[in-house]
Amino acid sequence: MQRRVDVGTVISKAFSLYGAQAGTLLPVAFALFLVVGVLQGLLTGPLILIATLASLVAGTLYQGMVVRLVEDVQDGRRDWSAGELLKSVAPVIVPLILAGILVGLMFVIGLILIIVPGLLVLTFFAVTGPAIVVERLGMIEGLKRSRQLVRGHGWQVFGVVIVAFLIVFVVNLIFGVIAGAAGNAAVARIIATVIASTITAPISALVGAVLYFALRGADPAPGAVAGAPGAPAGETVPGASAPPPPPPPPAGGPQSPAG
């Protein structure tokens, strides 16, 4: 029998991990989004495309790193450094970016078609990124896997997505007001944007990752990855390649694989 995915539990666990792993989450987010913020503040005209591309890559890389971090702490401790977590995302960065673009386009088209289809897109494909990162899937396989995991938990997933969106929206709104109060001070606007991104990026990424593992725990039998946290032995995702070996642990550090 399926276990119920609880909205409050997912959000609570995400913020618990935020507090516990803030020493890794915030510095990495700040470094990535500082570069993006500077580019967005300085580049104009056609060059703004460079800033847009940088923002897409930075956001995707960060999301993947957070998913790997949440996977790593499933055993109650973190074994990988921030650098190792970032490096582990490299093999799937392209399908992650492509999936993000595709889901974004479907969402916009869905909003144009009287809003509801757009909300369905956000719900059905809410854990596409984590599925791609953990199970080493391609773009299409990741979309299918997300739909498979969400099936039977649609309202709960929708609730998690909406709550996370509202939290991020309020934080961005606050910093948007602060940036607006700065008037034409470009530096102040860049600082406000970078701080807002640094604070909110972990929220979105953690909620998505925690939701993914909650869905797998609620419905572990179909298509779980062998050896992955919560996966029954001997089961694999159809069409998925075998996951690569984990990054080597830091010198002198624990020798156990990531959780």
PDB file of C-alpha atoms in Angstrom, residues 76-184:
ATOM      1  CA  GLY A  76      22.417  10.772   8.566  1.00  0.00           C
ATOM      2  CA  ARG A  77      25.780  12.313   7.701  1.00  0.00           C
ATOM      3  CA  ARG A  78      27.441  14.080   4.782  1.00  0.00           C
ATOM      4  CA  ASP A  79      30.488  12.445   3.227  1.00  0.00           C
ATOM      5  CA  TRP A  80      31.127  14.631   0.169  1.00  0.00           C
ATOM      6  CA  SER A  81      32.599  18.118   0.012  1.00  0.00           C
ATOM      7  CA  ALA A  82      30.899  20.951  -1.889  1.00  0.00           C
ATOM      8  CA  GLY A  83      33.420  20.556  -4.706  1.00  0.00           C
ATOM      9  CA  GLU A  84      32.716  16.837  -5.023  1.00  0.00           C
ATOM     10  CA  LEU A  85      28.981  17.472  -5.028  1.00  0.00           C
ATOM     11  CA  LEU A  86      29.310  20.034  -7.822  1.00  0.00           C
ATOM     12  CA  LYS A  87      31.622  17.775  -9.815  1.00  0.00           C
ATOM     13  CA  SER A  88      29.173  14.876  -9.567  1.00  0.00           C
ATOM     14  CA  VAL A  89      26.522  16.913 -11.422  1.00  0.00           C
ATOM     15  CA  ALA A  90      28.687  17.433 -14.538  1.00  0.00           C
ATOM     16  CA  PRO A  91      27.605  14.213 -16.337  1.00  0.00           C
ATOM     17  CA  VAL A  92      23.926  15.260 -16.299  1.00  0.00           C
ATOM     18  CA  ILE A  93      24.192  19.036 -16.665  1.00  0.00           C
ATOM     19  CA  VAL A  94      23.010  18.994 -20.310  1.00  0.00           C
ATOM     20  CA  PRO A  95      19.845  16.905 -19.790  1.00  0.00           C
ATOM     21  CA  LEU A  96      19.139  18.965 -16.659  1.00  0.00           C
ATOM     22  CA  ILE A  97      19.302  22.223 -18.623  1.00  0.00           C
ATOM     23  CA  LEU A  98      17.254  20.833 -21.516  1.00  0.00           C
ATOM     24  CA  ALA A  99      14.602  19.468 -19.157  1.00  0.00           C
ATOM     25  CA  GLY A 100      14.427  22.798 -17.328  1.00  0.00           C
ATOM     26  CA  ILE A 101      13.942  24.682 -20.584  1.00  0.00           C
ATOM     27  CA  LEU A 102      11.295  22.243 -21.818  1.00  0.00           C
ATOM     28  CA  VAL A 103       9.314  22.277 -18.568  1.00  0.00           C
ATOM     29  CA  GLY A 104       9.547  26.084 -18.495  1.00  0.00           C
ATOM     30  CA  LEU A 105       8.180  26.339 -22.040  1.00  0.00           C
ATOM     31  CA  MET A 106       5.362  23.899 -21.280  1.00  0.00           C
ATOM     32  CA  PHE A 107       4.536  25.883 -18.152  1.00  0.00           C
ATOM     33  CA  VAL A 108       4.315  29.182 -20.059  1.00  0.00           C
ATOM     34  CA  ILE A 109       2.179  27.602 -22.786  1.00  0.00           C
ATOM     35  CA  GLY A 110       0.010  26.027 -20.097  1.00  0.00           C
ATOM     36  CA  LEU A 111      -0.531  29.396 -18.417  1.00  0.00           C
ATOM     37  CA  ILE A 112      -1.634  30.859 -21.725  1.00  0.00           C
ATOM     38  CA  LEU A 113      -4.138  27.990 -22.006  1.00  0.00           C
ATOM     39  CA  ILE A 114      -6.203  29.185 -19.009  1.00  0.00           C
ATOM     40  CA  ILE A 115      -3.653  28.575 -16.221  1.00  0.00           C
ATOM     41  CA  VAL A 116      -4.694  25.054 -15.177  1.00  0.00           C
ATOM     42  CA  PRO A 117      -2.497  23.209 -17.719  1.00  0.00           C
ATOM     43  CA  GLY A 118       0.485  25.217 -16.492  1.00  0.00           C
ATOM     44  CA  LEU A 119      -0.148  24.138 -12.916  1.00  0.00           C
ATOM     45  CA  LEU A 120      -0.442  20.534 -14.078  1.00  0.00           C
ATOM     46  CA  VAL A 121       2.959  20.842 -15.755  1.00  0.00           C
ATOM     47  CA  LEU A 122       4.535  22.072 -12.515  1.00  0.00           C
ATOM     48  CA  THR A 123       2.936  19.187 -10.628  1.00  0.00           C
ATOM     49  CA  PHE A 124       3.629  16.325 -13.034  1.00  0.00           C
ATOM     50  CA  PHE A 125       7.255  17.303 -13.627  1.00  0.00           C
ATOM     51  CA  ALA A 126       8.091  18.609 -10.151  1.00  0.00           C
ATOM     52  CA  VAL A 127      10.862  16.052  -9.546  1.00  0.00           C
ATOM     53  CA  THR A 128      12.297  15.794 -13.056  1.00  0.00           C
ATOM     54  CA  GLY A 129      15.605  17.381 -12.005  1.00  0.00           C
ATOM     55  CA  PRO A 130      16.208  15.149  -8.990  1.00  0.00           C
ATOM     56  CA  ALA A 131      15.281  12.058 -11.011  1.00  0.00           C
ATOM     57  CA  ILE A 132      17.813  12.991 -13.703  1.00  0.00           C
ATOM     58  CA  VAL A 133      20.560  13.638 -11.145  1.00  0.00           C
ATOM     59  CA  VAL A 134      20.067  10.597  -8.910  1.00  0.00           C
ATOM     60  CA  GLU A 135      19.066   8.034 -11.522  1.00  0.00           C
ATOM     61  CA  ARG A 136      21.333   9.360 -14.296  1.00  0.00           C
ATOM     62  CA  LEU A 137      18.515   9.695 -16.814  1.00  0.00           C
ATOM     63  CA  GLY A 138      18.198  11.589 -20.054  1.00  0.00           C
ATOM     64  CA  MET A 139      15.760  14.454 -20.490  1.00  0.00           C
ATOM     65  CA  ILE A 140      12.789  12.406 -21.741  1.00  0.00           C
ATOM     66  CA  GLU A 141      13.388   9.583 -19.271  1.00  0.00           C
ATOM     67  CA  GLY A 142      13.565  12.149 -16.462  1.00  0.00           C
ATOM     68  CA  LEU A 143      10.214  13.631 -17.445  1.00  0.00           C
ATOM     69  CA  LYS A 144       8.640  10.174 -17.585  1.00  0.00           C
ATOM     70  CA  ARG A 145      10.141   9.199 -14.234  1.00  0.00           C
ATOM     71  CA  SER A 146       8.767  12.336 -12.571  1.00  0.00           C
ATOM     72  CA  ARG A 147       5.314  11.624 -13.940  1.00  0.00           C
ATOM     73  CA  GLN A 148       5.568   8.057 -12.668  1.00  0.00           C
ATOM     74  CA  LEU A 149       6.553   9.129  -9.158  1.00  0.00           C
ATOM     75  CA  VAL A 150       3.919  11.860  -8.913  1.00  0.00           C
ATOM     76  CA  ARG A 151       1.082   9.556 -10.023  1.00  0.00           C
ATOM     77  CA  GLY A 152      -1.211   8.960  -7.066  1.00  0.00           C
ATOM     78  CA  HIS A 153       0.209  11.919  -5.110  1.00  0.00           C
ATOM     79  CA  GLY A 154      -0.854  14.795  -7.351  1.00  0.00           C
ATOM     80  CA  TRP A 155      -2.585  16.969  -4.769  1.00  0.00           C
ATOM     81  CA  GLN A 156       0.216  16.564  -2.234  1.00  0.00           C
ATOM     82  CA  VAL A 157       2.857  17.437  -4.825  1.00  0.00           C
ATOM     83  CA  PHE A 158       0.802  20.410  -5.975  1.00  0.00           C
ATOM     84  CA  GLY A 159       0.579  21.583  -2.369  1.00  0.00           C
ATOM     85  CA  VAL A 160       4.342  21.318  -1.878  1.00  0.00           C
ATOM     86  CA  VAL A 161       4.995  23.217  -5.117  1.00  0.00           C
ATOM     87  CA  ILE A 162       2.590  26.028  -4.187  1.00  0.00           C
ATOM     88  CA  VAL A 163       3.919  26.423  -0.638  1.00  0.00           C
ATOM     89  CA  ALA A 164       7.528  26.539  -1.869  1.00  0.00           C
ATOM     90  CA  PHE A 165       6.572  29.032  -4.596  1.00  0.00           C
ATOM     91  CA  LEU A 166       4.850  31.339  -2.120  1.00  0.00           C
ATOM     92  CA  ILE A 167       7.812  31.300   0.271  1.00  0.00           C
ATOM     93  CA  VAL A 168      10.268  32.111  -2.506  1.00  0.00           C
ATOM     94  CA  PHE A 169       7.921  34.747  -3.931  1.00  0.00           C
ATOM     95  CA  VAL A 170       7.611  36.578  -0.606  1.00  0.00           C
ATOM     96  CA  VAL A 171      11.389  36.606  -0.030  1.00  0.00           C
ATOM     97  CA  ASN A 172      12.040  37.867  -3.567  1.00  0.00           C
ATOM     98  CA  LEU A 173       9.318  40.483  -3.157  1.00  0.00           C
ATOM     99  CA  ILE A 174      10.945  41.814   0.017  1.00  0.00           C
ATOM    100  CA  PHE A 175      14.335  42.140  -1.637  1.00  0.00           C
ATOM    101  CA  GLY A 176      12.705  43.570  -4.764  1.00  0.00           C
ATOM    102  CA  VAL A 177      11.237  46.360  -2.652  1.00  0.00           C
ATOM    103  CA  ILE A 178      14.658  46.954  -1.098  1.00  0.00           C
ATOM    104  CA  ALA A 179      16.254  47.085  -4.551  1.00  0.00           C
ATOM    105  CA  GLY A 180      13.545  49.477  -5.769  1.00  0.00           C
ATOM    106  CA  ALA A 181      14.188  51.776  -2.824  1.00  0.00           C
ATOM    107  CA  ALA A 182      17.798  52.026  -3.969  1.00  0.00           C
ATOM    108  CA  GLY A 183      16.639  53.922  -7.041  1.00  0.00           C
ATOM    109  CA  ASN A 184      19.320  54.055  -9.722  1.00  0.00           C
TER     110      ASN A 184
END
